[in-house]
Amino acid sequence: MHKTKNDLPQQVRTQVVELCNARLADAIDLQTQCKQAHWNVKGPDFIALHELFDKVNEDVEEYIDLLAERAVQLGGTAEGTVRSAAKRSTLPEYAAKGPTGSDHVEALSSALAAFGKLARQGIDKSSELKDADTADLFTEISRGTDKWLWFVEAHLQAER
Ligand SMILES: [Fe+2]
């Protein structure tokens, strides 16, 4: 940990840095899954889904930046290389069963749901550690993730 004049106790900062780096790895994993969907989707809804998946990607890129910079603000080091993300990510591998819109909608909505759950746990964990700012950051991320889950999942909901 680096020295900082930030007044949060060091043992809080250490745990929050660990939490931010754990979710950073997940977010980097999620971002590559958005691009995987963006590139490979095919079918009659191609252009709508191709563009939607890229919009999700853009927001996930912001979550990555928020998480990495929060870790550094608290005196930590952001661990944001692809290799460390691959090692640390807790998300399952991107699981599209085929190239169709519904294959990718199913796969990406599962990834968003898994990440949203982790972000919500991040709110609780940060609140327990009495770091309201990181809790707020996770709230922003989980609110955004829930919105994108809705946008993606809505493509399947009329069929049920
Ligand atoms: Fe593109």
mmCIF file of C-alpha atoms and ligand atoms in Angstrom:
data_model
loop_
_atom_site.group_PDB
_atom_site.id
_atom_site.type_symbol
_atom_site.label_atom_id
_atom_site.label_comp_id
_atom_site.label_asym_id
_atom_site.label_seq_id
_atom_site.Cartn_x
_atom_site.Cartn_y
_atom_site.Cartn_z
ATOM 1 C CA MET A 1 0.000 0.000 0.000
ATOM 2 C CA HIS A 2 1.161 3.528 -0.818
ATOM 3 C CA LYS A 3 1.124 6.338 1.712
ATOM 4 C CA THR A 4 -1.881 8.631 1.464
ATOM 5 C CA LYS A 5 -3.451 11.429 3.465
ATOM 6 C CA ASN A 6 -6.857 9.827 2.897
ATOM 7 C CA ASP A 7 -8.303 9.489 6.393
ATOM 8 C CA LEU A 8 -9.972 6.081 6.019
ATOM 9 C CA PRO A 9 -8.186 3.647 8.373
ATOM 10 C CA GLN A 10 -5.466 1.608 6.654
ATOM 11 C CA GLN A 11 -7.109 -1.733 7.436
ATOM 12 C CA VAL A 12 -10.314 -0.482 5.777
ATOM 13 C CA ARG A 13 -8.401 0.790 2.754
ATOM 14 C CA THR A 14 -6.534 -2.503 2.391
ATOM 15 C CA GLN A 15 -9.764 -4.508 2.337
ATOM 16 C CA VAL A 16 -11.496 -2.093 -0.031
ATOM 17 C CA VAL A 17 -8.530 -2.165 -2.422
ATOM 18 C CA GLU A 18 -8.774 -5.965 -2.422
ATOM 19 C CA LEU A 19 -12.518 -5.741 -3.087
ATOM 20 C CA CYS A 20 -12.067 -3.221 -5.921
ATOM 21 C CA ASN A 21 -9.369 -5.348 -7.549
ATOM 22 C CA ALA A 22 -11.530 -8.467 -7.324
ATOM 23 C CA ARG A 23 -14.453 -6.719 -9.051
ATOM 24 C CA LEU A 24 -12.030 -5.046 -11.501
ATOM 25 C CA ALA A 25 -11.017 -8.502 -12.733
ATOM 26 C CA ASP A 26 -14.697 -9.429 -13.156
ATOM 27 C CA ALA A 27 -15.434 -6.167 -14.982
ATOM 28 C CA ILE A 28 -12.548 -6.670 -17.421
ATOM 29 C CA ASP A 29 -13.804 -10.201 -18.061
ATOM 30 C CA LEU A 30 -17.344 -8.846 -18.597
ATOM 31 C CA GLN A 31 -16.086 -6.193 -20.986
ATOM 32 C CA THR A 32 -14.406 -8.759 -23.224
ATOM 33 C CA GLN A 33 -17.638 -10.781 -23.182
ATOM 34 C CA CYS A 34 -19.573 -7.717 -24.409
ATOM 35 C CA LYS A 35 -17.160 -7.376 -27.311
ATOM 36 C CA GLN A 36 -17.328 -11.099 -28.034
ATOM 37 C CA ALA A 37 -21.113 -10.712 -28.354
ATOM 38 C CA HIS A 38 -20.769 -7.479 -30.375
ATOM 39 C CA TRP A 39 -18.469 -9.127 -32.921
ATOM 40 C CA ASN A 40 -20.077 -12.539 -33.301
ATOM 41 C CA VAL A 41 -23.836 -12.016 -33.179
ATOM 42 C CA LYS A 42 -25.702 -12.913 -36.385
ATOM 43 C CA GLY A 43 -29.321 -12.982 -37.575
ATOM 44 C CA PRO A 44 -32.236 -10.663 -38.319
ATOM 45 C CA ASP A 45 -31.607 -8.553 -35.191
ATOM 46 C CA PHE A 46 -27.923 -8.184 -36.045
ATOM 47 C CA ILE A 47 -27.641 -4.412 -36.196
ATOM 48 C CA ALA A 48 -29.751 -3.733 -33.090
ATOM 49 C CA LEU A 49 -27.841 -6.261 -30.982
ATOM 50 C CA HIS A 50 -24.430 -5.405 -32.465
ATOM 51 C CA GLU A 51 -24.961 -1.771 -31.441
ATOM 52 C CA LEU A 52 -26.564 -2.586 -28.093
ATOM 53 C CA PHE A 53 -23.682 -4.867 -27.064
ATOM 54 C CA ASP A 54 -21.210 -2.090 -27.878
ATOM 55 C CA LYS A 55 -23.142 0.376 -25.694
ATOM 56 C CA VAL A 56 -23.004 -2.104 -22.821
ATOM 57 C CA ASN A 57 -19.274 -2.442 -23.462
ATOM 58 C CA GLU A 58 -18.777 1.330 -23.213
ATOM 59 C CA ASP A 59 -20.442 1.518 -19.806
ATOM 60 C CA VAL A 60 -18.564 -1.530 -18.521
ATOM 61 C CA GLU A 61 -15.357 0.230 -19.567
ATOM 62 C CA GLU A 62 -16.377 3.090 -17.258
ATOM 63 C CA TYR A 63 -16.967 0.658 -14.389
ATOM 64 C CA ILE A 64 -13.459 -0.693 -14.972
ATOM 65 C CA ASP A 65 -12.019 2.794 -14.682
ATOM 66 C CA LEU A 66 -14.033 3.600 -11.546
ATOM 67 C CA LEU A 67 -12.918 0.403 -9.799
ATOM 68 C CA ALA A 68 -9.257 0.717 -10.796
ATOM 69 C CA GLU A 69 -9.024 4.372 -9.795
ATOM 70 C CA ARG A 70 -10.785 3.790 -6.463
ATOM 71 C CA ALA A 71 -8.172 1.139 -5.612
ATOM 72 C CA VAL A 72 -5.392 3.616 -6.377
ATOM 73 C CA GLN A 73 -7.077 6.506 -4.515
ATOM 74 C CA LEU A 74 -7.052 4.368 -1.373
ATOM 75 C CA GLY A 75 -3.324 3.688 -1.629
ATOM 76 C CA GLY A 76 -3.471 0.427 -3.560
ATOM 77 C CA THR A 77 -2.279 -0.696 -6.962
ATOM 78 C CA ALA A 78 -4.833 -1.402 -9.676
ATOM 79 C CA GLU A 79 -4.362 -4.908 -11.035
ATOM 80 C CA GLY A 80 -5.876 -4.469 -14.449
ATOM 81 C CA THR A 81 -3.867 -6.468 -16.956
ATOM 82 C CA VAL A 82 -5.668 -9.094 -18.987
ATOM 83 C CA ARG A 83 -3.502 -11.790 -17.401
ATOM 84 C CA SER A 84 -4.354 -10.810 -13.853
ATOM 85 C CA ALA A 85 -8.028 -10.413 -14.785
ATOM 86 C CA ALA A 86 -8.031 -13.895 -16.325
ATOM 87 C CA LYS A 87 -6.480 -15.325 -13.181
ATOM 88 C CA ARG A 88 -8.762 -13.516 -10.740
ATOM 89 C CA SER A 89 -12.136 -13.237 -12.482
ATOM 90 C CA THR A 90 -14.978 -15.069 -10.782
ATOM 91 C CA LEU A 91 -17.323 -14.859 -13.792
ATOM 92 C CA PRO A 92 -17.962 -18.016 -15.793
ATOM 93 C CA GLU A 93 -16.548 -18.175 -19.331
ATOM 94 C CA TYR A 94 -18.739 -16.512 -21.984
ATOM 95 C CA ALA A 95 -21.257 -19.178 -22.849
ATOM 96 C CA ALA A 96 -22.980 -18.419 -26.181
ATOM 97 C CA LYS A 97 -24.143 -21.757 -27.588
ATOM 98 C CA GLY A 98 -24.330 -20.417 -31.156
ATOM 99 C CA PRO A 99 -24.296 -17.262 -33.252
ATOM 100 C CA THR A 100 -27.952 -16.209 -33.093
ATOM 101 C CA GLY A 101 -29.307 -13.169 -31.330
ATOM 102 C CA SER A 102 -30.945 -15.278 -28.655
ATOM 103 C CA ASP A 103 -27.738 -17.262 -28.077
ATOM 104 C CA HIS A 104 -25.848 -14.045 -27.353
ATOM 105 C CA VAL A 105 -28.710 -12.426 -25.441
ATOM 106 C CA GLU A 106 -28.878 -15.510 -23.213
ATOM 107 C CA ALA A 107 -25.106 -15.571 -22.670
ATOM 108 C CA LEU A 108 -24.594 -11.855 -22.095
ATOM 109 C CA SER A 109 -27.639 -11.502 -19.835
ATOM 110 C CA SER A 110 -26.237 -14.308 -17.659
ATOM 111 C CA ALA A 111 -22.881 -12.522 -17.461
ATOM 112 C CA LEU A 112 -24.565 -9.197 -16.593
ATOM 113 C CA ALA A 113 -26.708 -10.858 -13.936
ATOM 114 C CA ALA A 114 -23.663 -12.522 -12.361
ATOM 115 C CA PHE A 115 -21.723 -9.262 -12.357
ATOM 116 C CA GLY A 116 -24.740 -7.328 -11.004
ATOM 117 C CA LYS A 117 -24.973 -9.737 -8.074
ATOM 118 C CA LEU A 118 -21.279 -9.214 -7.293
ATOM 119 C CA ALA A 119 -21.647 -5.424 -7.525
ATOM 120 C CA ARG A 120 -24.561 -5.563 -5.069
ATOM 121 C CA GLN A 121 -22.430 -7.633 -2.686
ATOM 122 C CA GLY A 122 -19.801 -4.899 -3.099
ATOM 123 C CA ILE A 123 -22.292 -2.319 -1.773
ATOM 124 C CA ASP A 124 -22.901 -4.408 1.360
ATOM 125 C CA LYS A 125 -19.227 -5.172 1.925
ATOM 126 C CA SER A 126 -18.190 -1.502 1.552
ATOM 127 C CA SER A 127 -20.996 -0.418 3.883
ATOM 128 C CA GLU A 128 -19.853 -2.959 6.491
ATOM 129 C CA LEU A 129 -16.370 -1.446 6.213
ATOM 130 C CA LYS A 130 -17.907 2.039 6.621
ATOM 131 C CA ASP A 131 -16.626 3.251 3.255
ATOM 132 C CA ALA A 132 -19.720 5.066 1.962
ATOM 133 C CA ASP A 133 -17.913 6.333 -1.142
ATOM 134 C CA THR A 134 -17.019 2.868 -2.390
ATOM 135 C CA ALA A 135 -20.555 1.728 -1.515
ATOM 136 C CA ASP A 136 -21.807 4.601 -3.689
ATOM 137 C CA LEU A 137 -19.469 3.549 -6.495
ATOM 138 C CA PHE A 138 -20.790 -0.013 -6.342
ATOM 139 C CA THR A 139 -24.342 1.375 -6.243
ATOM 140 C CA GLU A 140 -23.683 3.284 -9.469
ATOM 141 C CA ILE A 141 -22.198 0.170 -11.068
ATOM 142 C CA SER A 142 -25.013 -2.113 -9.969
ATOM 143 C CA ARG A 143 -27.688 0.373 -11.050
ATOM 144 C CA GLY A 144 -26.072 0.580 -14.502
ATOM 145 C CA THR A 145 -25.643 -3.174 -14.726
ATOM 146 C CA ASP A 146 -29.303 -3.705 -13.836
ATOM 147 C CA LYS A 147 -30.299 -1.294 -16.596
ATOM 148 C CA TRP A 148 -28.212 -3.139 -19.190
ATOM 149 C CA LEU A 149 -29.497 -6.483 -17.971
ATOM 150 C CA TRP A 150 -33.002 -5.154 -18.661
ATOM 151 C CA PHE A 151 -32.046 -3.889 -22.136
ATOM 152 C CA VAL A 152 -30.467 -7.214 -23.085
ATOM 153 C CA GLU A 153 -32.913 -9.546 -21.345
ATOM 154 C CA ALA A 154 -35.996 -7.780 -22.785
ATOM 155 C CA HIS A 155 -35.209 -9.494 -26.098
ATOM 156 C CA LEU A 156 -36.140 -12.837 -24.551
ATOM 157 C CA GLN A 157 -38.910 -11.869 -22.160
ATOM 158 C CA ALA A 158 -41.749 -11.678 -24.699
ATOM 159 C CA GLU A 159 -41.154 -15.339 -25.618
ATOM 160 C CA ARG A 160 -41.862 -16.658 -22.142
HETATM 161 FE FE FE B 1 -17.194 -2.515 -33.204
#
